[in-house]
Coordinates of C-alpha atoms in Angstrom, one line a residue:
Chain A
M21 CA 141.1 92.6 58.0
I22 CA 143.7 93.3 60.6
I23 CA 142.6 96.1 62.9
K24 CA 144.9 98.5 64.3
R25 CA 145.7 98.0 68.0
R26 CA 144.9 101.7 68.4
T27 CA 141.8 101.1 66.7
R28 CA 141.0 98.1 68.5
T29 CA 141.4 100.0 71.9
I30 CA 138.9 102.9 70.9
I31 CA 136.1 100.3 69.7
D32 CA 136.7 98.1 72.7
G33 CA 136.3 101.3 75.1
Y34 CA 133.1 102.7 73.7
L35 CA 131.8 98.9 73.3
F36 CA 132.4 98.6 77.0
I37 CA 130.4 101.6 77.9
L38 CA 128.0 101.1 75.2
P39 CA 124.6 100.2 77.8
N40 CA 126.2 103.0 80.0
L41 CA 126.3 105.6 77.2
V42 CA 123.1 104.7 75.4
G43 CA 121.1 105.0 78.8
F44 CA 122.7 108.3 79.7
L45 CA 122.2 109.7 76.2
V46 CA 118.4 108.7 75.9
F47 CA 117.4 108.6 79.5
T48 CA 119.1 111.6 80.7
L49 CA 120.5 114.0 78.1
F50 CA 117.6 113.4 75.9
S51 CA 114.9 113.2 78.7
V52 CA 116.2 116.2 80.1
I53 CA 115.8 118.0 76.7
F54 CA 112.3 116.3 76.2
S55 CA 111.3 117.4 79.9
L56 CA 112.2 120.9 79.5
T57 CA 110.2 121.4 76.0
I58 CA 107.3 119.8 77.4
S59 CA 107.4 122.1 80.3
F60 CA 106.9 124.9 77.5
T61 CA 103.4 123.3 76.6
S62 CA 100.1 122.8 78.0
W63 CA 99.8 119.1 77.0
D64 CA 97.2 117.2 79.1
M65 CA 97.5 113.5 78.6
I66 CA 93.9 112.8 78.5
K67 CA 93.8 115.1 75.6
G68 CA 96.6 113.4 73.7
F69 CA 99.1 114.9 71.2
K70 CA 96.6 116.6 69.2
D71 CA 95.9 119.6 71.3
I72 CA 99.5 120.2 72.5
E73 CA 100.0 124.2 72.3
F74 CA 103.3 125.6 72.9
I75 CA 102.6 128.5 75.6
G76 CA 105.8 129.8 76.7
I77 CA 106.7 130.2 80.3
Q78 CA 102.9 130.4 81.2
N79 CA 103.2 127.0 83.2
Y80 CA 105.8 128.8 85.3
I81 CA 103.9 131.8 85.9
D82 CA 100.6 129.6 86.8
I83 CA 102.7 127.5 89.2
F84 CA 103.7 130.2 91.6
K85 CA 99.8 131.4 91.6
D86 CA 98.8 127.8 92.2
K87 CA 97.7 127.4 96.0
W88 CA 98.3 123.7 96.0
F89 CA 101.9 124.5 95.1
V90 CA 102.6 127.3 97.6
D91 CA 101.3 125.2 100.2
S92 CA 103.4 122.3 99.2
L93 CA 106.5 124.5 99.3
M94 CA 105.7 125.8 102.6
N95 CA 105.1 122.2 103.8
N96 CA 108.4 121.5 102.3
V97 CA 110.1 124.2 104.4
Y98 CA 108.2 123.3 107.3
F99 CA 110.0 120.0 107.1
L100 CA 113.2 121.5 106.4
L101 CA 113.2 123.4 109.7
F102 CA 113.4 120.1 111.7
I103 CA 116.4 118.8 109.8
P104 CA 119.1 120.6 112.1
V105 CA 117.3 118.9 115.4
Q106 CA 117.4 115.4 113.3
I107 CA 121.2 116.0 112.6
F108 CA 121.8 117.2 116.2
L109 CA 120.1 113.8 117.4
A110 CA 122.1 111.8 115.3
L111 CA 125.1 113.2 116.4
L112 CA 124.4 112.9 120.0
V113 CA 123.4 109.3 119.6
A114 CA 126.7 108.6 117.8
V115 CA 128.8 110.4 120.2
V116 CA 127.3 108.2 123.0
L117 CA 128.1 104.8 120.7
N118 CA 131.5 105.9 119.8
G119 CA 132.4 105.8 123.4
K120 CA 132.8 102.1 123.5
I121 CA 129.6 100.0 124.8
Y122 CA 128.9 96.8 124.7
G123 CA 126.9 95.4 121.7
S124 CA 127.8 98.4 119.8
K125 CA 127.6 96.3 116.4
L126 CA 123.8 95.3 117.6
V127 CA 123.1 98.8 118.2
R128 CA 124.2 99.9 114.6
T129 CA 122.0 97.2 113.3
I130 CA 119.1 98.3 115.1
F131 CA 119.5 101.9 114.3
Y132 CA 119.7 101.0 110.8
M133 CA 116.9 98.9 110.2
P134 CA 114.6 101.4 109.2
Q135 CA 116.6 102.5 106.1
I136 CA 116.6 98.9 105.1
T137 CA 112.8 98.6 105.2
N138 CA 110.4 99.3 102.7
V139 CA 108.6 102.6 102.6
V140 CA 105.1 101.2 102.5
I141 CA 105.9 99.1 105.5
I142 CA 107.1 102.0 107.7
S143 CA 104.1 103.8 106.4
L144 CA 101.6 101.4 107.2
L145 CA 103.4 100.4 110.3
W146 CA 103.0 104.2 111.5
S147 CA 99.8 104.6 110.6
M148 CA 98.9 102.1 112.7
L149 CA 100.8 103.5 115.6
L150 CA 99.4 106.8 115.1
N151 CA 95.7 105.7 114.8
P152 CA 93.9 108.5 117.0
S153 CA 91.7 106.0 118.6
K154 CA 93.3 102.6 118.5
G155 CA 97.1 103.4 118.3
I156 CA 99.5 102.8 121.1
I157 CA 100.8 106.2 120.8
N158 CA 97.5 107.9 121.6
K159 CA 97.0 105.3 124.4
I160 CA 100.4 105.9 126.1
I161 CA 99.2 109.8 125.9
M162 CA 96.1 109.3 127.4
S163 CA 97.3 107.1 129.9
F164 CA 99.2 110.2 131.2
G165 CA 95.8 112.0 131.6
V166 CA 95.4 113.8 128.4
V167 CA 91.8 113.4 127.5
N168 CA 92.3 114.9 123.8
P169 CA 95.3 113.5 122.4
P170 CA 96.0 114.5 118.6
M171 CA 94.3 113.4 116.2
W172 CA 97.7 113.0 114.2
L173 CA 97.1 111.9 110.6
G174 CA 93.3 113.3 110.6
S175 CA 94.5 116.4 111.6
T176 CA 95.8 119.5 109.6
L177 CA 97.6 120.6 112.9
W178 CA 99.3 117.6 113.9
V179 CA 99.8 115.7 110.6
K180 CA 103.2 117.4 109.8
P181 CA 104.6 116.7 113.1
A182 CA 103.4 113.1 112.9
I183 CA 105.3 112.8 109.5
I184 CA 108.2 114.5 111.1
L185 CA 108.4 111.7 114.1
M186 CA 108.4 109.0 111.4
M187 CA 111.0 110.7 109.3
T188 CA 113.5 111.2 112.7
W189 CA 112.9 107.6 113.4
G190 CA 113.8 106.4 110.1
G191 CA 116.6 108.8 109.0
L192 CA 118.4 108.6 112.4
G193 CA 120.3 105.7 111.7
Y194 CA 121.8 106.7 108.3
N195 CA 123.0 109.8 109.7
M196 CA 124.3 108.3 112.9
I197 CA 126.4 105.9 110.9
L198 CA 128.0 108.9 108.9
Y199 CA 128.6 110.6 112.0
L200 CA 130.3 107.5 113.8
S201 CA 132.6 107.4 110.9
G202 CA 133.8 110.9 111.1
L203 CA 133.9 110.7 114.9
Q204 CA 136.7 108.1 114.1
S205 CA 138.7 110.6 112.3
I206 CA 138.8 113.0 115.1
P207 CA 142.2 112.7 116.9
T208 CA 142.3 111.7 120.2
S209 CA 145.1 113.8 121.2
L210 CA 142.7 117.0 121.1
Y211 CA 140.2 115.3 123.8
E212 CA 143.6 114.6 126.0
A213 CA 144.7 117.7 125.8
A214 CA 141.5 119.0 127.1
D215 CA 141.3 116.7 129.7
I216 CA 144.5 117.8 130.8
D217 CA 143.1 121.4 131.0
G218 CA 140.3 120.2 132.9
A219 CA 137.6 121.1 130.2
S220 CA 134.2 119.2 131.0
A221 CA 132.7 116.7 128.7
F222 CA 130.4 119.5 127.9
K223 CA 133.0 121.8 126.6
K224 CA 134.5 118.9 124.8
F225 CA 131.5 118.3 123.0
F226 CA 131.0 121.9 121.9
K227 CA 134.6 123.1 121.3
I228 CA 136.2 120.1 119.9
T229 CA 133.5 117.5 118.5
I230 CA 131.3 120.0 116.8
P231 CA 134.1 122.0 115.0
M232 CA 135.8 118.8 113.8
I233 CA 132.9 117.3 112.9
S234 CA 131.5 119.9 110.8
P235 CA 132.5 118.3 107.1
T236 CA 130.1 115.6 108.1
T237 CA 127.6 117.8 109.3
F238 CA 127.7 119.5 106.1
F239 CA 127.4 116.2 104.1
V240 CA 124.8 115.2 106.2
L241 CA 122.9 118.7 105.9
I242 CA 123.1 118.4 102.2
M243 CA 121.6 114.9 101.8
S244 CA 119.0 115.6 104.4
I245 CA 117.8 118.8 102.2
I246 CA 118.1 117.1 99.0
S247 CA 116.0 113.8 100.3
N248 CA 113.5 116.2 101.8
F249 CA 112.8 117.9 98.5
Q250 CA 112.6 114.4 96.9
M251 CA 110.4 112.3 99.2
W252 CA 106.9 111.9 98.3
S253 CA 105.8 107.9 98.3
N254 CA 105.5 108.0 102.1
I255 CA 103.0 111.1 102.1
Q256 CA 101.2 109.2 99.1
I257 CA 100.6 106.1 101.4
L258 CA 99.9 107.8 104.6
T259 CA 97.8 110.7 103.6
N260 CA 97.6 111.3 100.0
G261 CA 98.8 114.9 100.8
G262 CA 95.8 115.7 103.1
P263 CA 93.9 116.4 105.3
G264 CA 93.5 119.2 102.6
T265 CA 97.1 120.5 101.5
A266 CA 98.3 119.9 105.0
S267 CA 101.0 117.3 104.2
T268 CA 101.4 117.7 100.6
V269 CA 104.9 118.1 99.3
I270 CA 106.4 119.4 96.1
S271 CA 107.2 115.8 94.6
F272 CA 104.0 114.6 95.5
Y273 CA 102.2 117.4 94.0
I274 CA 104.4 116.7 90.7
Y275 CA 103.3 113.0 91.0
S276 CA 99.8 113.6 91.4
Q277 CA 99.5 116.2 88.7
A278 CA 101.3 114.0 85.9
F279 CA 99.7 110.6 87.0
R280 CA 96.5 111.4 88.3
Y281 CA 95.5 114.4 86.4
G282 CA 97.6 113.8 83.3
K283 CA 98.9 117.3 83.3
M284 CA 102.2 116.5 81.9
G285 CA 103.2 119.9 80.7
Y286 CA 102.5 121.6 84.3
A287 CA 104.6 118.7 86.0
C288 CA 107.3 118.8 84.0
S289 CA 107.5 122.8 84.5
M290 CA 107.1 122.0 88.4
S291 CA 110.0 119.4 88.3
W292 CA 112.4 122.1 87.0
I293 CA 111.1 124.6 89.6
L294 CA 112.0 121.9 92.1
F295 CA 115.4 121.4 90.6
L296 CA 116.2 125.1 90.9
I297 CA 114.9 125.3 94.4
V298 CA 117.5 122.3 95.4
L299 CA 119.8 124.0 93.4
V300 CA 119.6 127.2 95.2
F301 CA 119.7 125.4 98.5
T302 CA 122.5 123.5 97.9
L303 CA 124.5 126.6 96.7
I304 CA 123.4 128.6 99.7
Q305 CA 125.0 125.7 101.7
W306 CA 128.1 125.5 99.5
R307 CA 128.9 129.1 99.7
G308 CA 128.4 129.2 103.5
Q309 CA 130.7 126.2 104.3
K310 CA 133.9 128.5 104.3
K311 CA 132.1 130.1 107.0
W312 CA 131.3 127.2 109.5
V313 CA 133.0 124.2 108.1
N314 CA 136.8 123.3 109.3
Y315 CA 138.8 121.2 106.9
M316 CA 141.5 119.6 108.7
Chain B
M20 CA 136.3 110.4 123.3
T21 CA 138.8 109.5 125.7
K22 CA 139.1 106.0 126.7
T23 CA 138.1 105.7 130.4
K24 CA 139.5 103.3 132.4
A25 CA 136.5 103.0 134.6
P26 CA 134.0 100.3 133.3
V27 CA 131.0 102.2 134.9
M28 CA 131.0 104.8 132.0
K29 CA 130.9 101.8 129.5
I30 CA 128.1 100.4 131.3
I31 CA 126.1 103.4 131.8
R32 CA 126.5 104.3 128.2
T33 CA 125.4 100.7 127.2
I34 CA 122.3 101.4 129.1
I35 CA 121.3 104.4 127.7
M36 CA 122.0 103.2 124.2
F37 CA 119.9 100.1 124.6
L38 CA 117.2 102.0 126.1
I39 CA 117.2 104.3 123.2
S40 CA 117.7 101.3 120.9
Y41 CA 114.6 99.5 122.5
C42 CA 112.7 102.9 121.5
M43 CA 113.6 102.6 118.0
L44 CA 113.1 99.1 117.8
Y45 CA 110.0 99.0 119.5
P46 CA 107.6 99.5 116.2
F47 CA 109.4 96.8 114.6
L48 CA 108.6 94.5 117.7
W49 CA 105.2 95.7 117.5
M50 CA 105.0 94.9 114.0
V51 CA 105.8 91.2 114.2
A52 CA 104.1 90.7 117.4
A53 CA 100.8 92.2 115.6
S54 CA 101.5 89.9 113.0
L55 CA 101.0 87.2 115.2
T56 CA 98.3 88.3 117.5
Q57 CA 94.5 87.8 117.4
E58 CA 92.7 90.5 115.4
R59 CA 90.6 91.6 118.3
Q60 CA 93.8 92.0 120.4
I61 CA 96.0 94.1 118.2
F62 CA 94.9 97.5 119.6
N63 CA 95.0 96.4 123.3
Y64 CA 96.9 98.5 125.7
P65 CA 99.2 97.8 127.4
F66 CA 100.1 95.5 124.4
K67 CA 101.7 92.3 124.9
L68 CA 104.8 92.0 122.9
I69 CA 104.4 88.0 123.0
P70 CA 101.2 87.4 122.0
N71 CA 99.1 84.9 123.7
P72 CA 97.8 82.9 122.1
L73 CA 100.0 83.1 119.1
N74 CA 97.8 83.3 116.2
F75 CA 98.8 82.9 112.6
E76 CA 95.8 83.7 111.2
G77 CA 97.3 86.5 110.0
Y78 CA 99.8 84.9 107.8
I79 CA 97.4 82.4 106.5
D80 CA 95.1 85.5 105.6
V81 CA 97.6 87.4 103.6
W82 CA 99.2 84.7 101.9
T83 CA 96.0 82.7 100.8
R84 CA 93.3 85.4 100.2
T85 CA 93.4 86.6 96.9
T86 CA 93.9 90.6 96.4
L87 CA 92.6 92.0 93.0
G88 CA 92.3 88.3 91.6
F89 CA 95.6 87.1 92.6
P90 CA 97.3 85.5 95.6
M91 CA 100.2 86.8 97.2
V92 CA 102.4 83.9 96.0
V93 CA 102.4 85.9 92.6
Y94 CA 103.2 89.2 93.8
F95 CA 106.1 87.4 95.7
F96 CA 107.5 85.9 92.7
N97 CA 107.1 89.2 90.6
S98 CA 109.4 90.8 93.3
I99 CA 111.8 88.0 93.1
K100 CA 111.8 88.0 89.1
I101 CA 112.5 91.5 88.8
T102 CA 114.9 91.8 91.7
A103 CA 116.8 89.0 89.9
I104 CA 116.8 90.3 86.4
G105 CA 117.6 93.6 87.6
L106 CA 120.7 92.7 89.9
A107 CA 122.0 90.6 87.0
G108 CA 121.4 93.7 84.5
S109 CA 122.9 96.2 86.7
I110 CA 125.9 94.7 88.0
L111 CA 126.8 93.5 84.2
S112 CA 126.5 96.9 82.7
C113 CA 127.8 98.7 85.7
S114 CA 131.1 96.5 85.8
L115 CA 131.4 96.6 82.2
A116 CA 131.3 100.3 82.1
A117 CA 133.4 100.7 85.0
Y118 CA 136.2 98.6 83.4
G119 CA 135.8 100.7 80.4
Y120 CA 136.1 104.1 82.1
S121 CA 139.0 102.7 84.3
K122 CA 141.3 100.3 82.5
I123 CA 140.8 101.2 78.6
K124 CA 142.3 104.5 77.2
F125 CA 140.0 105.9 74.7
P126 CA 139.4 109.5 73.4
G127 CA 136.7 111.5 75.4
R128 CA 136.6 108.7 78.1
D129 CA 137.1 111.2 81.2
K130 CA 135.0 113.8 79.6
I131 CA 131.9 111.3 79.1
F132 CA 132.6 110.2 82.6
L133 CA 132.5 113.5 84.2
L134 CA 129.4 114.2 82.4
K135 CA 127.8 111.3 83.7
L136 CA 128.7 112.3 87.2
S137 CA 127.2 115.6 87.0
T138 CA 124.0 114.2 85.9
M139 CA 123.5 112.7 89.4
M140 CA 122.8 116.4 90.5
I141 CA 119.2 116.0 88.6
P142 CA 116.7 115.1 90.9
G143 CA 114.6 112.2 90.3
Q144 CA 111.8 114.3 89.5
V145 CA 112.8 115.8 86.6
L146 CA 113.7 112.8 84.9
M147 CA 110.8 110.6 86.2
L148 CA 108.4 112.2 83.8
P149 CA 110.3 112.3 80.6
N150 CA 111.3 108.3 81.1
F151 CA 107.8 107.5 81.6
L152 CA 106.9 109.1 78.4
I153 CA 109.5 107.2 76.7
Y154 CA 108.6 104.0 78.0
R155 CA 105.0 104.8 77.1
Y156 CA 105.9 105.6 73.5
L157 CA 107.9 102.1 73.5
G158 CA 105.0 100.3 74.9
L159 CA 106.2 99.2 77.8
V160 CA 103.9 100.8 80.4
D161 CA 102.3 98.3 82.6
T162 CA 105.3 95.4 81.8
H163 CA 108.1 94.2 83.8
A164 CA 110.8 95.1 81.6
A165 CA 110.0 98.7 82.4
L166 CA 111.1 98.0 86.0
W167 CA 114.3 95.9 85.1
L168 CA 115.2 97.9 81.8
P169 CA 116.3 100.9 83.3
T170 CA 119.0 98.5 85.3
L171 CA 120.5 97.4 81.9
F172 CA 121.9 101.0 81.3
G173 CA 124.4 101.1 84.2
A174 CA 123.1 103.1 87.4
T175 CA 125.6 106.1 87.5
F176 CA 126.3 105.4 91.0
G177 CA 127.1 101.8 90.9
T178 CA 129.3 102.4 87.8
F179 CA 131.2 105.4 89.9
F180 CA 131.4 103.2 93.0
L181 CA 132.9 100.0 90.8
R182 CA 135.1 102.4 88.7
Q183 CA 136.9 104.1 91.7
F184 CA 137.3 100.5 92.9
F185 CA 138.9 99.3 89.7
T186 CA 141.2 102.2 89.6
T187 CA 142.9 100.5 92.7
I188 CA 143.9 97.6 90.7
P189 CA 147.2 97.9 89.3
M190 CA 147.4 98.4 85.3
E191 CA 150.3 96.1 85.4
L192 CA 147.9 93.4 85.8
N193 CA 146.4 94.8 82.4
E194 CA 149.7 94.9 80.9
S195 CA 151.2 91.8 81.5
A196 CA 147.9 90.1 80.4
E197 CA 148.0 92.0 77.2
I198 CA 151.5 90.6 76.5
D199 CA 150.0 87.1 76.8
G200 CA 147.5 88.1 74.2
A201 CA 144.2 88.7 76.0
G202 CA 141.8 91.1 74.8
N203 CA 140.0 93.4 77.0
L204 CA 136.9 90.9 77.4
R205 CA 139.1 88.2 78.9
I206 CA 141.1 90.4 81.3
F207 CA 137.7 91.9 82.5
W208 CA 136.0 88.3 83.2
Q209 CA 139.0 86.7 84.3
I210 CA 141.1 89.1 86.3
I211 CA 139.7 92.1 87.5
M212 CA 136.1 90.8 88.1
P213 CA 137.5 88.1 90.5
L214 CA 139.4 90.7 92.3
A215 CA 136.5 93.1 92.5
K216 CA 134.4 90.5 94.9
P217 CA 134.2 92.9 97.9
A218 CA 133.1 95.9 95.8
L219 CA 130.6 93.7 93.8
A220 CA 129.1 92.1 96.7
T221 CA 128.6 95.7 98.3
L222 CA 126.8 96.6 95.2
V223 CA 124.8 93.5 94.9
I224 CA 123.5 94.0 98.5
F225 CA 122.7 97.7 97.8
N226 CA 120.8 97.0 94.4
F227 CA 119.1 94.2 95.9
M228 CA 117.5 96.5 98.6
G229 CA 116.6 99.1 95.9
L230 CA 114.8 96.7 93.7
W231 CA 113.1 94.6 96.5
N232 CA 111.7 97.6 98.3
N233 CA 111.1 99.7 95.1
Y234 CA 107.5 101.2 95.6
E235 CA 107.5 104.2 93.3
S236 CA 108.6 102.5 89.9
P237 CA 105.9 100.1 90.2
L238 CA 103.4 102.2 91.5
I239 CA 104.2 104.4 88.2
Y240 CA 104.6 101.9 85.5
L241 CA 102.2 99.1 86.6
R242 CA 98.2 99.0 85.9
S243 CA 97.6 95.4 85.9
P244 CA 97.2 93.7 88.9
K245 CA 99.0 90.1 87.9
L246 CA 102.2 92.2 87.5
Y247 CA 102.3 94.0 91.0
T248 CA 105.1 93.7 92.9
M249 CA 105.0 93.0 96.9
P250 CA 105.5 96.8 98.0
L251 CA 102.7 97.7 95.9
A252 CA 100.5 94.8 96.5
L253 CA 100.8 95.5 100.4
K254 CA 99.7 98.9 99.8
V255 CA 96.4 98.0 97.8
I256 CA 95.7 95.3 100.4
S257 CA 95.9 97.8 103.2
D258 CA 93.5 100.2 101.1
D259 CA 90.9 97.6 101.3
K260 CA 88.9 99.3 104.1
D261 CA 86.1 97.0 104.5
I262 CA 87.9 93.5 104.6
I263 CA 91.0 95.2 106.2
K264 CA 92.6 92.9 109.0
Y265 CA 95.4 94.5 110.5
A266 CA 96.9 91.4 111.6
G267 CA 97.0 90.4 107.9
V268 CA 98.7 93.7 106.9
M269 CA 101.3 93.2 109.5
A270 CA 101.8 90.0 108.6
G271 CA 102.3 90.8 104.9
S272 CA 104.8 93.3 105.8
V273 CA 107.0 91.1 108.1
S274 CA 106.9 88.6 105.0
A275 CA 108.1 91.7 102.7
A276 CA 110.6 92.9 105.2
L277 CA 112.0 89.5 106.0
P278 CA 114.2 88.4 102.9
V279 CA 116.3 92.2 103.0
L280 CA 116.5 91.7 106.6
L281 CA 118.2 88.6 106.2
V282 CA 120.3 89.9 103.6
F283 CA 121.2 92.5 105.7
I284 CA 122.1 90.7 108.8
A285 CA 124.2 88.5 106.9
A286 CA 126.2 91.4 105.1
Q287 CA 126.1 94.0 107.6
K288 CA 129.5 94.5 107.2
Y289 CA 129.5 95.4 103.8
F290 CA 126.5 97.7 104.1
I291 CA 128.2 99.8 106.8
E292 CA 131.2 100.0 104.6
G293 CA 129.4 100.6 101.8
I294 CA 127.5 103.7 103.3
T295 CA 130.7 105.4 104.7
V296 CA 132.4 105.1 101.9
T297 CA 130.0 106.4 99.0
G298 CA 127.5 107.9 101.1
I299 CA 124.6 106.0 99.5
K300 CA 121.5 105.4 101.1
G301 CA 119.5 101.9 100.7

């Protein structure tokens, strides 16, 4: 049996991508349709298949009446608000690091270390540092004379700042490295021209660096927003969403509803709402980039 | 930043950076120190970063004690097993697919590839639930297969990354090999793969990290303690409020973090390049 060369090529092509294709068809395409379908049902895993009821968009309506969900959304937004600060910090550090120092490779490694560390380790570590009575952070605060330091993970007021502290520490390295590479592509001639005009470092930073680095900022911003909405395992380890609903986020709530309470239908619809939220934010950024991002 | 002639600025910047680096590094230093400190001294203030006396009880405790009926060694080997199988599976399927997408011209190739790429936009939460149900239907919940099987299907990112790299290898190599009578499989294995070593190295490192550190999948799929991986076991140990020994938890953490740290330090260059080229995290 002689197989024509052309046919051989086609067969080869599909064979090579077969595992990839199968995975895509089953675990992506089918899963998406499956998830969408379930989201319109009231499936409760504990009750099993028999009681499945097609309830249309009832899940979606219930979500917005659900206090836990609304709290989660508010918390996500709260965390979002700090992203600009975190990004700015990363830029500042990148700028200092970019200006030639001794041992820059070592510094880069140190900054990136939180990224390669397991979420469990980081969360456990920080929960010890933030221990209200024994942890180092409060001991330092108390040594400054503060009598009642924050209860951190145990306080509805301070749990979110505690998480932000941990996230900033963890995420700085990644953003910094992206900025470092972006900074390298800014032509030094711009700075030299500014020097000739007698511009201060301040002016150079705000008039040259920030505008020229805006493509990187755009990328970092989108990545940060997306990962903000997707994070949940650190919350699960640190606080389980508590105290109360003070630290719960949408992704965590989805996990909890699906795997602790078995409410698959509800959880699926929530995941689609999450998808829409992320899409909206990304689109807003995408449209907005014409206004503030300079592409060279 | 303009190059400055005076080393004074360089020294000032170095000092600033090292101060900030020390603050960044402190939690890790604390972790290592705490793992070697006597239990009752752990929360001392001011905390001595070099414990006196050096105390290995934490390590002995966490490695010999049985958590949920099994010693840490079991969890360690579970992690190794899943990481090893997952690495092999993902590198193989990603590179095969990348070769197909870049070196073989077949109808529908680019459309399929673009479709795959667009799925990267879908958040993990959306797929997490139905995929769990699929595995449940296949009877694969609470097995290790549920953890490494997904890697056999070629992660979109790895495939994309390798495909971009493969396209930089000139088609002439393919063409001359075909003239010599080599089939696609041989070209793939004997010509393209050896040339792709740097890209493969980067992929291996990122996949290793992702697999070793994975906490979410074992959390969702595993139910029997004997199958737990290190991150999951660590979390369970730390939950044990009655018997919890902080030194032990920190010792366990250091043990779990060490393999990745060593790989990272050895292969730093690939890491940094990998992130800046593709933007992927760990």
